[in-house]
Amino acid sequence: MAVPLSFAGKVVLVTGAGGGLGREYALAFGERGASVVVNDLGGDIKGGGKSSSAADKVVEEIKAKGGKAVANYDSVEDGEKLIKAALDAFGRIGKFDIQYLVILIILNGILRDRSFARTSDLDWDLIHRVHLRGSFIVTRAAWNHMKKQQFGRIIMTSSAAGIYGNFGQANYSAAKLGLLGLANTLAIEGQKYNIHCNTIAPTAGSRLTQTVMPPDLLKSLKAEYVAPLVLWLCHEQCQENGGLFEVGAGWIGKLRWERTLGSIVRHKDQHMTPEEVRDKWDQICDFTSATKPATIQESLHTLVEVLSKVEAGEGLRANPAHALASSTSGINPVKMTFSYTHMHCVLYALGVGLSTREPDHLKFLYEGHEDFSCLPTFGVIPAQASMLEGGLGSLPGLNFDPTKLLHGEQYLELYKPLPTSGTLTSKASVADILDKGSGALILLDIHTYSNHELVCYNQFSLFIVGAGGFGGKRSSERAVVLDVLCCSLAALYRLSGDWNPLHIDPNFAALGGFKSPILHGLCSFGFAARHVLRQYADNDVSRFKSIKVRFVKPVLPGQAIQTLMWKEGNRIHFECKVKETGAVVLAGAYIDLHTASGTEGLQSDLVFAEIGRRIKDLGGELVKKVNAIFGWEITKGGKTAAQWTIDLKTGNGALHKGLYNGKTDVTFTVSDEDFMDVVVGKLNPQKAFFAGKLKVRGNIMLSQKLETILKDYAKL
């Protein structure tokens, strides 16, 4: 039986929890270990009156079952008071913060139903104040607490009336649909802080529905049939974000937007007329080739395409990549499981060229070895299964010739050594669709978990020849070793799960324009990674952190791969060539290694290595823009651990490590950890300065030019 979902250590605030749905949520969270703040003003259905009895009764019920709960009687328009009540009750014991407000269930229940002509200002304003403004006020009060702890779950309560409209509820419908817009924006803004916001439209028996539903139907629509969805959406295991769900009577369904392909009804240098709209009305309303935009960016893709089509005098057409770009969102990934044994690890190791002839290869080939390990690059295998069986196969509207699919780039990051057997769960989502003109570039993100613990992350860059021209964006916002490849290597590697006939069938390869079957790009990827691992990490898989490569040209089985490597800090740069032809097959590649156990290392070394490379490539341009010399003192444990000087004033620029004989224009002193937080955007430099974390000597105004130096530091 699956492990029950627990909310121990979590603080839950439920507004409107004195009865109906709110009461059911509060009781359910209390039974599963949460500390519950039961908020209810105690007013009547029209928003009048006030009483503490409803909230007190629910608190007593929770405590009677051994749970923890406190009552709060404030209005949702006093959001700060609600959050303060939660923090005062559960946020602090003695001097130590032990729990934070992490879950917010907003359920504000009053009605003032009138036909539209009879709706007064008071009817309109009161509903909006309680439902929409009240939700805004409470969420705003909780938001910074959730950001600080890097976790939060928010449930907004909409209604079928808000989604579809309902006679006599213009005020209520408008407020409830407004909540959906608020929730969608919170989902976007909160995602990087692990704050998820979802919306539900429940149908259940309550004081709001008892006046419009027959008694028999009310009995069938119990609040307890809604609570399980709310609990799952609020659990830390649930990655749903920005979703809209209808729920009731034990049924749950997810909603999404759908849009017709539409029709262009104007021509270049001509007036657009209502007659043209009339004549194309059927086409405008035809859902045959409908798309499903999930973000504002996807919505705008069509308008960009329209502008180019009008200029060219063309009409809209259904393009596979266009349909994909308009119907896919990275918020809700496709899940796939991958089960394997030690045999799969050994087969993979053999497939990337390991041999029993080499004694240090044995730890990857013999399951009885005391240090038997799985090669780090095996992490692409479960991810690839998700890509082929779930990530691409589940995308609506994506129909393409498989001979036109090319693997462009690959990024793999390992968070812990891969187990040598077990079941992994991968979640695949399309991160972006780019229009490269001659083709469409799909960026596919795949996160792989072992027992809910993230073990690795892959990003596949896939190019579909001939699928471009749909009006999408062109760019996204995301030592020497020689190995001779045996002629049957592709046949062996495919046993790891990549069954593409391109790598074994000459006729299929010919359809793709190749003279003979080619080696899997990820096989070359594995060869290069094990070369680096052996050369610089003594085959210690625990030191492997991440790998990034760009696939340039194919390799033929029987050719020899030459891997050229050079080390900068903990980053190993490498390039792979075919010895016989000199053709580069892997470029722009690097592997990041963790610092070896027992040795000192600074995270900032990688950043300065990147800055050094940028100066080599763009030094002259940076000197013109910056014209200054920056000194850096990186501390660790309160002591200076490294000194760097970035000279963007002399010649084509230079990076110096250690003591600098010249004079700097400005010098920064910062800890290694805070430096990294500034670089990746977790810490604002101005806040760091005023908090004493970043000390500056010299011309402080030059700090404004730091962005020119540090920008674009990222994994991809």
XYZ file of C-alpha atoms in Angstrom:
716
model
C 0.000 0.000 0.000
C 1.256 3.505 -0.837
C 2.643 5.608 2.010
C -0.101 7.971 3.320
C 0.364 11.668 2.603
C 1.456 13.462 5.747
C 1.403 17.160 6.566
C 3.386 16.925 9.794
C 5.409 20.089 10.355
C 3.239 22.125 7.978
C 1.079 25.086 8.959
C -2.221 25.427 7.098
C -4.475 28.471 7.059
C -8.015 27.807 5.855
C -10.296 30.816 5.456
C -14.038 30.277 5.740
C -13.341 27.094 7.704
C -16.283 27.283 10.107
C -18.492 25.087 7.937
C -18.978 23.336 4.604
C -15.897 22.828 2.459
C -13.585 24.857 4.712
C -14.474 22.762 7.747
C -13.840 19.550 5.791
C -10.408 20.811 4.651
C -9.420 21.861 8.182
C -10.429 18.507 9.691
C -8.616 16.560 6.967
C -5.378 18.520 7.377
C -5.599 18.184 11.165
C -5.985 14.402 10.927
C -2.821 14.221 8.803
C -0.568 16.102 11.206
C -0.815 19.717 10.074
C -1.102 22.654 12.445
C -4.328 24.335 11.354
C -5.484 27.931 11.645
C -9.281 27.832 11.384
C -10.428 31.227 10.140
C -14.097 32.169 10.048
C -15.696 35.552 10.579
C -18.928 33.855 11.596
C -21.127 36.000 9.350
C -24.275 35.006 7.505
C -24.569 34.030 3.843
C -24.971 37.685 2.779
C -21.909 38.878 4.684
C -23.632 40.293 7.741
C -23.045 39.551 11.432
C -20.094 38.049 13.257
C -19.602 35.064 15.600
C -16.741 32.986 16.989
C -18.726 29.805 17.527
C -18.246 28.274 14.060
C -14.436 28.455 14.138
C -14.268 27.377 17.793
C -16.325 24.268 17.113
C -14.024 23.120 14.286
C -10.948 23.709 16.464
C -12.513 21.561 19.202
C -13.174 18.782 16.662
C -9.552 18.812 15.495
C -8.156 18.809 19.029
C -10.528 16.004 20.067
C -8.840 13.815 17.449
C -5.367 14.671 18.738
C -4.655 17.442 16.238
C -3.332 20.983 16.627
C -5.482 23.984 15.748
C -6.271 27.559 16.708
C -9.244 29.736 15.787
C -9.156 33.131 14.105
C -12.160 35.395 13.656
C -10.739 38.203 11.492
C -12.092 39.226 8.100
C -10.061 38.233 5.048
C -9.776 41.967 4.405
C -7.440 42.015 7.421
C -5.002 39.565 5.855
C -1.994 40.563 7.967
C -3.897 39.640 11.133
C -4.630 36.149 9.784
C -0.989 35.490 8.935
C 0.157 36.919 12.271
C -2.228 34.540 14.043
C -0.658 31.616 12.195
C 2.904 32.680 13.002
C 2.116 33.525 16.609
C 0.503 30.132 17.164
C 2.836 27.844 15.250
C 5.726 29.803 13.799
C 7.968 30.137 16.842
C 8.807 28.241 20.010
C 11.339 29.916 22.274
C 14.139 31.360 20.131
C 13.828 28.932 17.245
C 11.613 29.040 14.160
C 10.354 25.478 13.741
C 7.429 25.876 11.367
C 6.236 28.356 8.797
C 2.985 29.086 7.070
C 3.236 26.894 3.987
C -0.309 26.189 2.861
C -3.064 28.708 2.225
C -6.603 27.595 1.391
C -8.745 30.560 0.430
C -12.465 29.879 0.624
C -14.576 32.968 1.153
C -18.275 32.178 1.197
C -20.965 34.822 0.794
C -23.581 35.421 -1.908
C -25.728 38.398 -2.894
C -27.554 37.021 -5.920
C -29.526 39.455 -8.061
C -30.389 39.649 -11.739
C -27.993 42.047 -13.424
C -30.529 44.884 -13.685
C -31.203 44.696 -9.914
C -27.552 44.436 -8.797
C -26.681 47.416 -6.575
C -23.250 48.926 -5.970
C -23.265 47.301 -2.526
C -24.116 43.879 -4.014
C -21.214 44.212 -6.437
C -18.640 45.749 -4.089
C -19.220 43.435 -1.126
C -18.814 40.283 -3.225
C -15.614 41.599 -4.801
C -14.239 42.792 -1.464
C -14.684 39.406 0.179
C -13.950 37.000 -2.681
C -11.389 38.787 -4.866
C -9.833 41.535 -2.771
C -9.895 39.354 0.364
C -7.979 36.594 -1.461
C -5.453 39.178 -2.669
C -4.969 40.648 0.819
C -4.476 37.293 2.572
C -2.122 35.952 -0.116
C -0.048 39.127 -0.156
C 0.406 38.872 3.607
C 1.641 35.275 3.290
C 3.704 35.662 0.110
C 7.037 36.841 1.540
C 6.958 34.154 4.243
C 6.558 31.527 1.530
C 9.330 33.054 -0.594
C 11.675 33.099 2.387
C 11.176 29.404 3.117
C 11.202 28.439 -0.601
C 7.927 26.556 -0.303
C 4.243 27.326 -0.451
C 0.959 25.914 -1.654
C -2.051 28.125 -2.379
C -5.552 27.037 -3.371
C -7.939 29.604 -4.816
C -11.612 28.687 -4.862
C -13.403 29.659 -8.061
C -16.795 28.416 -9.208
C -18.605 26.988 -12.213
C -20.436 30.306 -12.219
C -17.123 32.067 -12.777
C -16.068 29.693 -15.548
C -19.366 29.459 -17.425
C -21.538 32.274 -16.020
C -24.879 31.859 -14.261
C -28.120 33.817 -14.219
C -28.414 36.151 -11.249
C -24.734 35.948 -10.316
C -22.984 38.635 -12.360
C -21.162 39.944 -9.271
C -20.175 36.485 -8.031
C -19.189 35.195 -11.499
C -16.912 38.176 -12.190
C -15.140 37.834 -8.832
C -14.693 34.076 -9.175
C -13.167 34.310 -12.657
C -10.965 37.123 -11.385
C -9.574 34.654 -8.852
C -8.486 32.391 -11.700
C -6.500 35.221 -13.302
C -4.907 36.014 -9.939
C -4.005 32.355 -9.382
C -2.473 31.974 -12.850
C -0.179 34.944 -12.268
C 0.805 33.716 -8.805
C 1.693 30.344 -10.349
C 4.083 32.082 -12.746
C 5.657 34.432 -10.190
C 5.902 31.787 -7.479
C 7.311 28.915 -9.499
C 10.988 29.776 -8.951
C 10.342 29.912 -5.186
C 8.593 26.518 -5.171
C 5.285 28.278 -4.496
C 2.502 26.550 -6.399
C -0.942 28.037 -6.870
C -3.896 26.090 -8.249
C -7.588 26.857 -8.606
C -10.541 24.599 -7.920
C -14.186 25.021 -8.878
C -15.950 22.722 -6.407
C -19.563 21.637 -6.412
C -20.593 20.509 -2.930
C -23.399 20.802 -0.469
C -22.973 23.942 1.630
C -24.931 26.924 2.863
C -24.201 28.596 -0.498
C -25.771 25.778 -2.524
C -28.593 24.651 -0.237
C -30.854 27.406 -1.564
C -30.443 26.372 -5.227
C -30.110 22.558 -5.092
C -32.642 19.839 -4.185
C -32.015 18.103 -0.822
C -31.320 14.702 -2.435
C -28.647 16.198 -4.679
C -27.061 18.029 -1.754
C -26.604 14.712 0.077
C -24.734 13.282 -2.908
C -22.414 16.285 -3.187
C -20.588 15.933 0.104
C -17.718 18.244 0.973
C -15.609 15.196 1.839
C -15.551 14.372 -1.913
C -13.639 17.612 -2.589
C -11.088 17.595 0.247
C -8.807 14.821 -1.175
C -8.030 16.943 -4.267
C -7.148 19.929 -2.086
C -4.856 17.836 0.116
C -3.010 16.362 -2.874
C -2.511 19.772 -4.533
C -1.079 21.066 -1.241
C 1.359 18.211 -0.653
C 5.072 18.734 -1.279
C 5.120 15.732 -3.634
C 2.615 17.366 -5.973
C 4.236 19.449 -8.713
C 0.987 20.710 -10.251
C 1.053 24.475 -10.720
C -1.327 26.843 -12.461
C -4.039 24.225 -12.883
C -7.813 24.683 -12.899
C -9.957 21.777 -11.699
C -13.668 21.097 -11.440
C -14.475 18.683 -8.625
C -17.568 17.176 -7.055
C -19.386 13.895 -6.261
C -16.071 12.012 -6.327
C -15.150 13.214 -9.827
C -12.194 15.478 -10.719
C -11.497 17.048 -14.114
C -8.878 19.495 -15.357
C -9.751 22.430 -17.634
C -7.653 24.252 -20.233
C -8.113 26.907 -22.913
C -8.638 26.007 -26.543
C -8.408 28.343 -29.537
C -9.287 27.895 -33.202
C -6.642 28.295 -35.871
C -8.696 31.293 -36.947
C -8.412 33.252 -40.162
C -6.585 36.349 -41.375
C -9.221 38.813 -42.521
C -7.086 41.686 -43.754
C -4.665 42.213 -46.614
C -1.528 44.294 -46.889
C -2.204 48.008 -47.510
C -5.995 47.433 -47.470
C -8.749 48.293 -45.003
C -10.189 45.484 -42.884
C -13.996 45.325 -43.198
C -16.833 43.711 -41.223
C -17.940 42.011 -44.443
C -14.670 40.070 -44.538
C -15.250 39.016 -40.937
C -18.757 37.832 -41.897
C -17.490 35.897 -44.919
C -14.851 34.051 -42.902
C -16.924 33.534 -39.760
C -17.185 29.756 -40.159
C -13.401 29.481 -40.496
C -12.848 31.788 -37.523
C -15.031 29.508 -35.364
C -13.758 26.161 -36.713
C -12.065 24.136 -33.944
C -10.779 21.421 -36.311
C -7.117 22.453 -36.000
C -7.456 24.060 -32.588
C -4.461 24.972 -30.455
C -4.295 25.082 -26.672
C -2.241 28.097 -25.556
C -1.116 27.853 -21.948
C 0.973 31.026 -21.564
C 0.772 34.601 -22.811
C 3.914 33.955 -24.867
C 2.235 31.054 -26.631
C -0.801 33.241 -27.225
C 1.335 35.893 -28.922
C 3.037 33.380 -31.237
C 0.064 33.464 -33.588
C 0.025 37.266 -33.794
C 3.717 37.279 -34.729
C 2.964 34.745 -37.454
C -0.020 36.799 -38.656
C 2.136 39.887 -39.137
C 4.583 37.996 -41.339
C 1.775 36.295 -43.283
C 0.020 39.596 -43.972
C 3.282 41.056 -45.221
C 3.805 38.043 -47.494
C 0.165 37.866 -48.567
C -0.251 34.348 -47.180
C -2.826 32.675 -44.962
C -2.402 30.716 -41.757
C -1.621 27.016 -42.034
C -1.542 24.213 -39.529
C 2.142 23.529 -38.812
C 3.115 20.589 -36.555
C 5.585 22.705 -34.603
C 3.135 25.623 -34.427
C 0.510 23.348 -32.931
C 3.070 22.081 -30.473
C 4.234 25.568 -29.499
C 0.646 26.606 -28.887
C -0.451 23.572 -26.911
C 2.437 22.730 -24.646
C 3.403 24.139 -21.270
C 6.297 23.257 -19.019
C 4.052 23.457 -15.922
C 2.540 19.972 -16.098
C 5.089 17.288 -17.024
C 4.416 13.826 -18.444
C 5.463 11.067 -16.028
C 7.199 7.813 -17.022
C 8.785 5.073 -14.919
C 11.920 3.147 -15.832
C 12.860 -0.088 -14.041
C 16.317 -1.585 -14.445
C 18.807 -4.028 -12.919
C 22.588 -4.207 -12.732
C 22.488 -5.840 -16.176
C 21.332 -2.567 -17.769
C 24.233 -0.706 -16.129
C 26.725 -3.271 -17.450
C 25.200 -3.234 -20.946
C 25.424 0.552 -21.015
C 29.056 0.479 -19.862
C 29.881 -1.990 -22.632
C 27.952 0.143 -25.085
C 30.165 3.169 -24.406
C 33.353 1.174 -24.827
C 34.411 -0.138 -21.410
C 36.334 -3.404 -21.524
C 37.549 -6.065 -19.100
C 41.005 -5.548 -20.610
C 41.302 -2.435 -18.427
C 41.438 -3.252 -14.677
C 39.860 0.077 -13.637
C 36.856 -0.614 -15.876
C 35.842 -3.620 -13.810
C 33.925 -1.558 -11.217
C 31.440 -0.686 -13.982
C 31.252 -4.176 -15.515
C 31.091 -6.610 -12.587
C 28.136 -6.481 -10.226
C 30.170 -8.337 -7.574
C 32.882 -5.667 -7.435
C 33.167 -3.988 -4.033
C 32.814 -0.564 -5.708
C 30.315 -1.586 -8.384
C 28.926 1.670 -9.816
C 26.696 2.987 -12.556
C 28.342 5.349 -15.037
C 26.999 8.893 -14.479
C 25.957 9.295 -18.111
C 23.574 6.353 -17.716
C 21.319 9.147 -16.458
C 20.338 9.836 -20.079
C 18.806 6.348 -20.472
C 15.676 6.695 -18.262
C 15.310 10.257 -19.529
C 15.449 9.097 -23.133
C 12.742 6.537 -22.423
C 10.547 9.409 -21.186
C 11.397 11.482 -24.247
C 10.519 8.748 -26.744
C 7.557 7.193 -24.940
C 6.103 10.158 -23.084
C 7.657 13.567 -23.678
C 7.301 13.664 -27.465
C 4.730 10.945 -28.040
C 2.131 12.654 -25.829
C 2.267 16.070 -27.475
C -0.887 16.857 -29.484
C -0.440 17.991 -33.068
C 3.183 16.887 -33.318
C 3.492 14.748 -36.422
C 6.886 14.600 -38.081
C 9.064 12.337 -40.184
C 11.403 10.545 -37.721
C 14.185 10.663 -40.327
C 14.091 14.477 -39.937
C 14.671 14.433 -36.167
C 18.212 15.394 -35.157
C 19.760 15.526 -31.685
C 21.305 18.993 -31.337
C 22.599 19.372 -27.773
C 22.523 17.490 -24.487
C 22.817 18.662 -20.894
C 22.914 16.253 -17.941
C 23.256 17.194 -14.279
C 23.654 14.561 -11.567
C 22.588 15.341 -7.999
C 23.728 12.045 -6.485
C 25.299 8.810 -7.821
C 22.777 6.725 -9.734
C 21.601 3.527 -8.041
C 22.763 0.342 -9.794
C 19.192 -0.988 -9.922
C 15.669 0.106 -9.083
C 12.775 2.093 -10.499
C 13.188 5.727 -11.511
C 10.402 8.175 -12.292
C 11.030 10.796 -14.965
C 8.921 13.893 -15.563
C 9.223 15.290 -19.076
C 8.080 18.746 -20.116
C 8.695 20.945 -23.124
C 10.704 23.939 -21.941
C 10.558 25.836 -25.224
C 9.840 25.660 -28.961
C 12.121 27.757 -31.164
C 11.631 28.654 -34.811
C 14.980 28.285 -36.562
C 13.590 28.894 -40.041
C 14.795 25.652 -41.612
C 13.404 23.676 -38.706
C 11.897 23.707 -35.225
C 14.069 23.327 -32.139
C 12.424 21.603 -29.170
C 13.978 21.994 -25.716
C 12.808 19.082 -23.588
C 13.410 19.125 -19.816
C 13.394 15.802 -17.967
C 13.767 15.483 -14.184
C 14.401 11.970 -12.892
C 13.589 10.868 -9.335
C 14.346 7.876 -7.140
C 11.731 7.531 -4.374
C 10.755 11.205 -4.817
C 14.406 12.305 -4.516
C 15.779 14.135 -7.561
C 18.798 12.220 -8.904
C 19.413 13.865 -12.279
C 18.208 16.444 -14.774
C 18.464 16.258 -18.580
C 17.763 18.785 -21.276
C 17.478 17.426 -24.801
C 17.784 19.847 -27.715
C 15.946 18.276 -30.657
C 15.865 19.705 -34.178
C 13.050 18.784 -36.597
C 14.143 19.563 -40.141
C 11.477 21.363 -42.188
C 9.197 22.208 -39.246
C 10.242 25.856 -38.936
C 8.693 28.998 -40.353
C 5.780 29.105 -37.904
C 6.550 32.590 -36.574
C 7.966 31.536 -33.212
C 10.895 33.030 -31.313
C 14.415 32.115 -32.409
C 16.230 32.013 -29.072
C 15.388 30.771 -25.584
C 15.464 32.625 -22.319
C 17.366 28.519 -21.121
C 44.014 15.818 -21.682
C 43.737 13.739 -24.924
C 42.172 10.278 -25.028
C 41.707 8.150 -28.156
C 39.100 5.399 -28.488
C 38.552 3.202 -31.541
C 34.884 2.297 -31.892
C 34.141 -1.280 -32.928
C 31.915 -1.719 -35.986
C 29.140 -3.355 -33.958
C 29.078 -0.671 -31.259
C 25.816 0.917 -32.459
C 24.134 -2.501 -32.377
C 25.366 -2.966 -28.808
C 24.453 0.518 -27.573
C 20.866 0.255 -28.819
C 20.337 -2.531 -26.286
C 20.285 0.255 -23.676
C 16.946 1.399 -25.060
C 17.446 3.625 -28.135
C 15.879 1.502 -30.883
C 15.953 4.158 -33.618
C 16.632 2.236 -36.886
C 18.790 5.152 -38.043
C 21.627 3.506 -36.130
C 21.430 0.017 -37.653
C 19.278 -0.055 -40.831
C 21.173 1.175 -43.951
C 17.924 1.834 -45.842
C 16.466 3.933 -43.021
C 19.767 5.831 -42.685
C 19.698 6.557 -46.419
C 16.254 8.168 -46.031
C 17.854 10.603 -43.582
C 20.655 11.423 -46.032
C 23.386 9.270 -44.442
C 25.577 6.881 -46.418
C 25.451 4.311 -43.633
C 23.969 3.895 -40.133
C 25.491 6.360 -37.671
C 26.486 5.964 -34.040
C 24.094 7.273 -31.388
C 25.070 10.785 -30.334
C 24.525 9.763 -26.720
C 26.985 6.908 -27.195
C 29.715 9.427 -28.125
C 28.451 11.465 -25.161
C 29.085 8.455 -22.864
C 32.545 7.828 -24.314
C 33.649 11.405 -23.707
C 32.229 11.479 -20.167
C 34.049 8.334 -19.098
C 37.284 9.721 -20.597
C 36.954 12.808 -18.385
C 35.869 10.797 -15.345
C 38.915 8.558 -15.632
C 41.390 11.346 -16.389
C 40.312 13.873 -13.752
C 38.227 12.059 -11.129
C 39.880 8.632 -10.887
C 36.524 7.065 -11.910
C 34.871 8.378 -8.721
C 31.227 8.723 -9.790
C 30.345 10.731 -6.663
C 32.408 13.625 -8.076
C 30.322 13.876 -11.258
C 28.008 16.900 -11.132
C 26.905 17.812 -14.654
C 27.734 17.602 -18.347
C 26.854 19.787 -21.336
C 27.647 18.979 -24.970
C 26.679 20.173 -28.443
C 26.354 17.505 -31.119
C 28.027 18.749 -34.303
C 28.501 15.811 -36.690
C 27.736 12.087 -36.615
C 30.278 9.349 -35.938
C 30.411 6.118 -37.928
C 30.995 2.805 -36.125
C 34.606 1.760 -36.692
C 35.986 5.319 -36.537
C 38.241 6.500 -33.697
C 37.079 9.229 -31.278
C 39.719 11.580 -29.891
C 38.793 13.522 -26.753
C 40.798 16.682 -26.011
C 40.420 17.916 -22.428
C 41.607 20.850 -20.365
C 40.879 21.783 -16.752
C 39.814 25.131 -15.302
C 38.959 24.842 -11.626
C 36.375 22.115 -11.225
C 35.178 22.451 -14.820
C 36.671 20.156 -17.453
C 36.298 21.441 -21.000
C 36.499 18.922 -23.819
C 36.068 18.474 -27.539
C 35.703 15.238 -29.478
C 36.993 14.666 -33.008
C 37.049 11.799 -35.469
C 40.732 10.944 -35.800
C 40.489 9.789 -39.414
C 38.824 12.980 -40.729
C 39.532 15.612 -38.080
C 35.809 16.422 -37.989
C 34.564 17.816 -34.655
C 31.665 15.692 -33.383
C 31.167 17.140 -29.865
C 31.851 20.827 -29.206
C 31.160 23.511 -26.614
C 31.338 20.706 -24.063
C 32.211 20.627 -20.387
C 31.835 18.515 -17.265
C 31.558 20.044 -13.807
C 33.061 17.967 -11.002
C 32.429 18.183 -7.293
C 35.505 18.985 -5.224
C 37.239 15.801 -4.149
C 36.656 14.721 -0.553
C 39.163 16.234 1.830
C 40.184 19.084 -0.507
C 39.177 22.723 -0.308
C 37.260 24.237 -3.188
C 35.390 27.463 -3.897
C 32.204 27.653 -5.912
C 33.265 31.068 -7.163
C 36.262 29.534 -9.006
C 33.868 28.302 -11.699
C 32.422 31.778 -12.183
C 35.817 33.405 -12.525
C 36.837 30.667 -14.966
C 33.758 31.579 -17.027
C 34.645 35.295 -16.774
C 38.165 34.438 -17.972
C 36.788 32.672 -21.032
C 34.489 35.590 -21.764
C 37.404 38.014 -21.596
C 39.350 35.845 -24.058
C 36.421 35.896 -26.473
C 35.077 39.447 -25.964
C 37.820 41.246 -24.069
C 38.189 44.186 -26.449
C 34.460 44.846 -26.474
C 34.220 44.586 -22.664
C 37.140 47.008 -22.208
C 35.285 49.619 -24.309
C 32.081 49.167 -22.280
C 33.559 48.919 -18.772
C 36.992 50.668 -18.678
C 37.774 49.690 -15.091
C 39.806 47.268 -12.981
C 37.881 45.240 -10.389
C 39.430 43.483 -7.421
C 37.712 40.603 -5.609
C 38.506 39.161 -2.212
C 36.577 35.922 -1.700
C 36.301 34.777 1.905
C 35.469 31.443 3.492
C 34.983 30.979 7.211
C 35.754 34.684 7.712
C 39.212 34.415 6.119
C 40.403 35.418 2.645
C 40.336 32.270 0.509
C 41.011 33.708 -2.966
C 41.887 36.955 -4.708
C 40.962 37.825 -8.283
C 41.498 40.880 -10.452
C 39.418 41.569 -13.552
C 41.281 44.050 -15.746
C 38.869 45.565 -18.255
C 40.919 48.709 -18.757
C 44.152 47.557 -20.357
C 44.587 46.123 -23.872
C 42.049 43.368 -24.540
C 41.433 42.737 -20.860
C 42.794 40.047 -18.534
C 41.935 37.961 -15.476
C 44.546 37.593 -12.714
C 44.433 35.204 -9.770
C 46.289 35.999 -6.551
C 47.927 39.255 -5.457
C 47.784 42.057 -8.039
C 50.705 44.460 -8.350
C 48.710 47.251 -9.964
C 45.951 49.477 -8.632
C 42.282 48.526 -8.774
C 39.470 51.043 -9.278
C 37.155 49.215 -6.921
C 37.547 46.138 -4.685
C 34.779 43.894 -3.416
C 34.989 41.638 -0.374
C 32.342 38.915 -0.124
C 32.029 35.331 1.064
C 32.114 32.519 -1.472
C 28.496 31.582 -0.682
C 27.135 35.139 -0.912
C 29.080 35.722 -4.144
C 27.321 32.743 -5.747
C 23.933 33.955 -4.489
C 24.556 37.334 -6.143
C 25.656 35.715 -9.405
C 22.636 33.425 -9.750
C 20.189 36.140 -8.684
C 19.243 34.852 -5.227
C 20.771 37.877 -3.492
C 20.318 41.477 -4.617
C 23.748 43.260 -4.607
C 22.308 46.421 -3.029
C 20.679 44.415 -0.236
C 23.937 42.515 0.262
C 25.814 45.822 0.555
C 23.450 47.348 3.100
C 23.386 44.087 5.072
C 27.187 44.131 5.324
C 27.583 40.966 3.251
C 29.261 42.829 0.372
C 31.993 45.333 1.262
C 33.250 47.850 -1.303
C 36.433 49.936 -1.407
C 37.117 52.539 -4.097
C 34.762 53.935 -6.734
C 31.455 52.413 -5.635
C 29.651 53.731 -8.731
C 31.554 51.218 -10.867
C 29.558 48.455 -9.186
C 26.773 49.327 -11.639
C 28.904 47.773 -14.392
C 29.020 44.385 -12.692
C 26.057 43.145 -14.709
C 28.144 43.415 -17.877
C 30.664 41.021 -16.328
C 28.390 38.573 -14.505
C 25.359 38.356 -16.801
C 24.479 35.126 -18.634
C 26.236 32.911 -16.101
C 24.009 29.824 -16.324
C 24.022 26.065 -16.855
C 22.949 26.281 -20.489
